XYZ file of C-alpha atoms in Angstrom:
428
model
C 20.868 8.478 23.179
C 17.342 9.771 23.805
C 18.506 13.100 25.170
C 16.324 15.295 27.390
C 16.354 18.936 26.354
C 14.565 22.179 27.228
C 11.918 23.708 24.981
C 14.223 26.499 23.812
C 16.153 23.846 21.893
C 13.052 22.525 20.111
C 13.848 24.439 16.922
C 17.103 22.516 16.666
C 15.152 19.267 16.865
C 12.749 20.380 14.143
C 15.630 21.177 11.786
C 17.224 17.812 12.495
C 13.974 16.011 11.699
C 13.542 17.859 8.426
C 17.075 16.966 7.365
C 16.038 13.303 7.256
C 14.515 13.964 3.838
C 17.409 16.034 2.473
C 19.635 13.207 1.227
C 21.093 13.365 -2.276
C 19.243 10.865 -4.451
C 20.546 12.098 -7.804
C 22.083 8.717 -8.646
C 18.834 6.859 -7.943
C 16.864 9.543 -9.781
C 18.937 9.001 -12.919
C 18.178 5.275 -12.801
C 14.484 5.935 -12.253
C 14.227 8.447 -15.102
C 15.934 5.997 -17.447
C 13.479 3.224 -16.541
C 10.465 5.496 -16.927
C 11.585 6.722 -20.344
C 12.220 3.151 -21.462
C 8.806 1.886 -20.368
C 7.153 4.906 -21.940
C 8.924 4.151 -25.221
C 8.869 0.343 -25.381
C 5.894 -0.527 -23.185
C 5.512 -4.198 -22.322
C 8.903 -5.116 -23.715
C 10.728 -2.832 -21.272
C 8.358 -3.651 -18.378
C 8.957 -7.376 -18.808
C 12.726 -6.956 -19.053
C 12.958 -4.957 -15.826
C 10.628 -7.355 -14.031
C 12.792 -10.313 -15.010
C 15.945 -8.440 -13.979
C 14.791 -7.163 -10.596
C 12.169 -9.726 -9.528
C 13.577 -12.862 -11.180
C 10.172 -13.373 -12.767
C 9.925 -14.339 -16.443
C 6.780 -12.312 -16.987
C 4.671 -12.046 -20.130
C 1.269 -10.736 -21.157
C -0.408 -13.954 -20.009
C 1.010 -14.232 -16.490
C 1.464 -10.608 -15.410
C -1.984 -10.476 -13.809
C -3.104 -12.361 -10.702
C -5.756 -14.906 -11.702
C -8.972 -15.935 -9.974
C -7.306 -19.223 -9.097
C -4.422 -17.386 -7.455
C -6.912 -15.298 -5.473
C -8.606 -18.481 -4.223
C -5.236 -19.967 -3.325
C -4.297 -16.768 -1.475
C -7.391 -17.006 0.703
C -6.639 -20.649 1.394
C -3.048 -19.812 2.300
C -3.877 -16.958 4.685
C -4.596 -17.454 8.375
C -8.374 -17.510 8.891
C -8.257 -15.248 11.936
C -6.161 -12.717 10.031
C -8.729 -12.759 7.221
C -11.460 -11.956 9.744
C -9.384 -9.123 11.208
C -8.753 -7.683 7.733
C -12.459 -7.865 6.882
C -13.407 -6.003 10.063
C -10.665 -3.459 9.538
C -11.850 -2.943 5.940
C -15.387 -2.370 7.215
C -14.170 0.219 9.735
C -12.108 2.008 7.087
C -15.028 2.027 4.672
C -17.476 3.401 7.240
C -15.067 6.202 8.155
C -14.256 7.153 4.567
C -17.860 7.017 3.418
C -18.467 9.906 5.832
C -16.029 11.947 3.725
C -18.107 11.662 0.568
C -19.578 14.886 -0.709
C -22.758 15.564 -2.614
C -23.092 17.708 -5.732
C -24.735 21.018 -4.958
C -26.391 23.855 -6.860
C -27.559 27.353 -5.987
C -30.169 29.538 -7.697
C -28.671 32.950 -8.517
C -31.834 34.456 -9.985
C -33.604 34.675 -13.346
C -33.411 30.902 -13.706
C -29.596 30.857 -13.583
C -27.817 28.179 -11.575
C -24.301 27.725 -10.224
C -23.024 24.522 -8.693
C -20.207 22.134 -7.961
C -19.870 18.533 -9.080
C -17.770 15.855 -7.389
C -16.466 13.473 -10.025
C -14.337 10.423 -9.202
C -11.149 9.922 -11.174
C -11.575 7.231 -13.814
C -8.817 4.949 -12.542
C -6.332 4.563 -9.722
C -3.150 2.515 -9.443
C -2.141 1.404 -5.952
C 1.452 0.371 -5.346
C 2.029 -2.316 -2.705
C 5.558 -3.263 -1.582
C 6.493 -6.910 -2.081
C 9.263 -9.201 -1.004
C 9.107 -11.256 2.168
C 7.102 -8.681 4.104
C 3.400 -8.084 3.593
C 1.621 -4.861 4.497
C -2.086 -5.625 4.201
C -2.995 -2.529 6.225
C -1.520 -0.281 3.506
C -3.455 -2.226 0.886
C -6.725 -1.487 2.674
C -5.836 2.140 3.404
C -5.125 2.954 -0.253
C -7.836 0.996 -2.033
C -10.864 1.653 0.166
C -10.870 5.485 -0.082
C -10.762 5.112 -3.868
C -13.697 2.714 -3.736
C -15.639 5.086 -1.468
C -14.939 7.914 -3.911
C -16.541 5.908 -6.717
C -13.451 5.066 -8.749
C -14.542 2.425 -11.262
C -11.117 0.951 -12.033
C -8.779 0.282 -9.106
C -5.598 -1.594 -9.971
C -2.831 -2.922 -7.732
C 0.848 -3.327 -8.602
C 3.019 -5.483 -6.371
C 6.330 -7.233 -7.028
C 6.172 -10.984 -7.585
C 9.540 -12.247 -6.440
C 10.262 -15.417 -8.428
C 6.732 -15.069 -9.783
C 4.995 -15.295 -6.404
C 2.926 -12.580 -4.730
C 2.511 -12.688 -0.980
C -0.912 -14.351 -0.435
C -1.826 -11.898 2.333
C -1.363 -9.012 -0.110
C -3.639 -10.672 -2.653
C -6.304 -11.423 -0.041
C -6.208 -7.876 1.331
C -6.486 -6.373 -2.163
C -9.485 -8.567 -2.927
C -11.163 -7.750 0.388
C -10.599 -4.029 -0.203
C -12.186 -4.148 -3.654
C -9.322 -4.001 -6.158
C -10.461 -4.798 -9.681
C -7.142 -6.162 -11.020
C -3.783 -7.077 -9.479
C -0.569 -6.918 -11.512
C 2.700 -8.712 -10.740
C 5.088 -5.826 -11.207
C 7.110 -3.577 -8.963
C 9.630 -0.768 -8.784
C 9.887 2.308 -10.977
C 8.791 0.216 -13.968
C 5.414 -0.468 -12.343
C 4.880 3.230 -11.655
C 5.792 4.000 -15.276
C 3.378 1.336 -16.551
C 0.525 2.856 -14.570
C 1.473 6.394 -15.629
C 1.748 5.740 -19.373
C 0.021 2.415 -19.931
C 1.303 -0.571 -21.872
C -0.393 -3.242 -23.953
C -0.842 -5.413 -20.843
C -1.259 -2.738 -18.151
C -3.961 -0.045 -18.274
C -3.021 3.582 -17.830
C -4.247 5.216 -14.626
C -4.802 8.847 -13.702
C -3.843 8.557 -10.018
C -1.062 6.572 -8.330
C -0.887 6.039 -4.579
C 0.862 3.753 -2.139
C 4.216 3.362 -0.378
C 7.438 1.939 -1.755
C 11.217 2.154 -1.609
C 13.231 5.162 -2.742
C 12.981 4.129 -6.416
C 9.195 3.943 -6.204
C 9.007 7.280 -4.396
C 11.231 8.984 -6.960
C 9.267 7.428 -9.807
C 6.018 8.802 -8.404
C 7.654 12.196 -8.139
C 8.839 11.975 -11.759
C 5.461 11.056 -13.252
C 3.534 13.649 -11.256
C 1.868 15.905 -13.787
C 1.285 13.027 -16.152
C -0.770 11.499 -13.335
C -1.771 12.563 -9.848
C -0.074 11.041 -6.812
C -0.914 10.893 -3.129
C 2.288 12.276 -1.576
C 6.023 11.709 -1.282
C 6.161 10.256 2.200
C 9.238 10.657 4.347
C 10.403 8.645 7.351
C 7.750 7.969 9.980
C 7.365 9.957 13.193
C 5.379 10.186 16.419
C 5.136 12.990 18.957
C 3.619 12.435 22.394
C 2.305 15.263 24.570
C 2.209 14.142 28.205
C 1.506 15.603 31.637
C 2.145 14.069 35.046
C -0.956 11.857 34.755
C 0.428 9.929 31.776
C 1.107 6.190 32.018
C 4.855 5.828 31.503
C 4.677 2.170 30.483
C 2.070 2.851 27.787
C 3.905 5.873 26.405
C 7.170 3.980 26.168
C 5.501 1.183 24.239
C 3.896 3.670 21.829
C 7.222 5.435 21.400
C 8.925 2.186 20.455
C 6.159 1.078 18.097
C 7.245 3.923 15.857
C 10.983 3.500 16.383
C 10.900 -0.053 15.033
C 9.952 1.154 11.524
C 13.507 2.070 10.537
C 16.622 3.931 11.631
C 15.199 7.241 10.361
C 11.958 7.033 12.351
C 11.620 9.946 14.764
C 10.081 9.688 18.231
C 9.567 12.800 20.355
C 8.072 13.184 23.841
C 7.002 16.673 24.921
C 6.056 17.121 28.578
C 5.743 19.756 31.275
C 6.914 17.358 33.986
C 10.608 16.544 34.471
C 9.741 13.448 36.469
C 7.719 12.072 33.560
C 10.584 12.887 31.192
C 13.120 10.952 33.271
C 10.936 7.951 34.078
C 9.703 7.616 30.493
C 13.275 7.646 29.200
C 14.195 4.834 31.567
C 11.144 2.794 30.582
C 11.792 3.277 26.861
C 15.350 2.016 27.194
C 14.199 -0.913 29.320
C 11.495 -1.994 26.846
C 13.790 -1.473 23.859
C 16.085 -4.240 25.058
C 13.221 -6.747 24.805
C 12.224 -6.077 21.193
C 12.897 -8.325 18.204
C 13.942 -5.317 16.103
C 16.181 -4.001 18.867
C 19.027 -2.887 16.580
C 16.712 -0.776 14.433
C 14.985 0.652 17.511
C 18.258 1.626 19.190
C 19.517 3.272 15.997
C 16.275 5.239 15.672
C 16.409 6.392 19.288
C 20.065 7.340 18.940
C 19.442 9.305 15.742
C 16.134 11.023 16.415
C 14.732 10.041 19.818
C 14.157 13.197 21.869
C 12.409 14.263 25.067
C 11.541 17.953 25.396
C 10.643 19.519 28.763
C 8.424 22.610 28.557
C 7.202 25.177 31.085
C 3.553 24.171 30.731
C 1.139 22.212 28.528
C 0.415 25.196 26.290
C 4.112 25.348 25.439
C 4.026 21.580 24.745
C 1.234 22.198 22.242
C 3.185 25.050 20.644
C 6.224 22.791 20.161
C 4.014 20.079 18.657
C 2.364 22.519 16.272
C 5.768 23.703 15.111
C 7.039 20.172 14.459
C 3.695 19.174 12.816
C 4.065 15.439 13.476
C 2.713 12.622 11.364
C 1.254 10.951 14.465
C 0.331 12.933 17.582
C -0.596 11.227 20.852
C -2.142 13.324 23.630
C -1.566 11.596 26.965
C -2.940 14.124 29.433
C -5.633 14.109 32.098
C -8.045 15.850 29.709
C -6.907 15.262 26.098
C -10.121 16.643 24.605
C -9.364 20.029 26.153
C -6.225 20.309 24.042
C -7.866 19.338 20.767
C -8.972 22.898 19.785
C -5.370 24.059 20.205
C -3.872 21.481 17.842
C -3.158 23.090 14.485
C -0.753 20.730 12.730
C -0.839 16.927 12.903
C -1.448 14.108 10.470
C -3.532 11.984 12.832
C -4.382 12.654 16.491
C -4.701 9.932 19.144
C -6.317 10.996 22.401
C -5.986 9.252 25.739
C -4.288 6.152 27.122
C -6.361 3.703 25.114
C -5.923 5.226 21.659
C -2.393 4.140 20.727
C -0.939 4.899 17.312
C -1.115 1.258 16.097
C -4.901 1.430 16.518
C -4.949 3.933 13.682
C -2.377 2.002 11.686
C -4.483 -1.107 11.515
C -8.037 -1.040 12.670
C -9.970 2.014 13.854
C -10.802 3.264 10.359
C -8.902 6.529 10.005
C -6.280 6.502 7.275
C -2.650 5.776 8.088
C -1.252 7.327 4.896
C -0.203 10.579 6.545
C 1.864 13.707 5.846
C 5.408 13.576 7.242
C 8.371 15.911 7.756
C 6.288 18.910 8.749
C 3.986 18.727 5.731
C 1.003 18.336 8.079
C 1.127 22.128 8.161
C -0.438 22.186 4.704
C -1.556 18.682 3.745
C -3.877 15.947 4.952
C -4.126 12.174 5.311
C -5.112 10.177 2.237
C -8.876 10.554 1.866
C -11.822 10.355 -0.512
C -11.081 13.830 -1.886
C -7.786 12.500 -3.253
C -9.766 10.335 -5.670
C -12.302 12.946 -6.751
C -12.196 16.079 -8.852
C -14.352 19.128 -8.310
C -15.915 20.825 -11.327
C -17.724 24.127 -11.231
C -21.004 24.333 -13.166
C -22.655 27.425 -14.662
C -26.051 27.789 -16.331
C -27.237 31.315 -17.256
C -30.484 32.192 -18.959
C -30.616 34.908 -21.620
C -32.336 37.235 -19.169
C -29.677 36.776 -16.512
C -26.712 37.193 -18.863
C -28.271 40.286 -20.504
C -28.140 41.976 -17.115
C -24.481 41.142 -16.553
C -22.682 40.780 -19.900
C -21.456 44.379 -19.883
C -19.624 43.750 -16.596
C -17.942 40.741 -18.209
C -17.088 42.843 -21.266
C -15.643 45.618 -19.095
C -13.456 43.216 -17.118
C -12.137 41.540 -20.276
C -11.248 44.862 -21.909
C -9.414 45.914 -18.739
C -7.155 42.914 -19.262
C -6.717 43.610 -22.959
C -8.569 40.462 -24.016
C -10.811 41.769 -26.753
C -11.922 38.326 -27.924
C -13.197 37.596 -24.432
C -15.111 40.870 -24.483
C -16.543 40.084 -27.923
C -17.656 36.633 -26.734
C -19.803 38.276 -24.079
C -21.115 41.149 -26.161
C -21.875 39.354 -29.452
C -24.977 37.701 -28.023
C -26.689 41.063 -27.619
C -25.586 42.921 -30.723
C -28.391 44.172 -32.952
């Protein structure tokens, strides 16, 4: 468990991490596709039947939506200090994501002609929030607030109501974040309702948020009908450390990721064998004290790894190849490494920037690319809730100078109607 290996074995570790997402889900996919088709065909009737079956909630058109009274009761039933923390976290997230907003722009290309680009928010977004006994208010904030910053006018939440009850913390977080409506529905049927619309549930054009394998597969199935954020895999953290790193802090950060589930991957990459050995010992010592010890031990046994490299540059190269969801840089000068980092979902620099800070409070988004997809994708952000449209305005004078080039290009592709469209405006 928690083996220490040399850097020349790092490729083996990368392959093992990627295999976490290679399970055969064909049986679950068949169930999901059946539910989606049924909701698409029968709307509310199918949605209500699945909700009663899976959530033990006798839902109808009158009680599927969280009411103002239920919102008030949720606030009353949530710890006051937690409400204050969620409000401050929401403010931090909003400030950060507002910096991502873009402005429409235009450019004069001569003779009164103008080109430009418009940033247009999607009309509606559906945010899925897991239900059951656990509540994940941080995910509620992280999914809703970027949509609000993007200018989305209709933001809806779907969350399972087990026995008809929604976790009050989830309701409070959704209200704080700015959700417009909250629906008591979960699973693949909720994703289908958002994708196709029913009499009681409005259709959306974007669906985001985490969920179990059925929710993830449902999002994958409806992609194309609607946009989605990503298909997230198991969580992961990679720590780059030199001899200056605080072993106790690193071990705690390592374990904060391992407690997610048995598939969570935790990797330490260092150029110091002493750090490798002492950190391993500290991780195993702290693991014994955790409430989720069994999950942590399973995670460490399955995917916990310490890699010893020749130098820090090689540590960075290994990290870039793995492209971790979370990257912690625990070196004497973390800022010096920042220009060398090419692939990471979110980067945490220094001893006092632990990964949970980003999960809950700092303001950066914790919906991050996993399983190496940080090589080509980004955290959830305002751009995910906006479209970009090009804009063209040509005057007669400008087009007269250039229509023959358009005509020539169209004829080269054998598209005579395109050529005619350009030329007809200047025929005698």
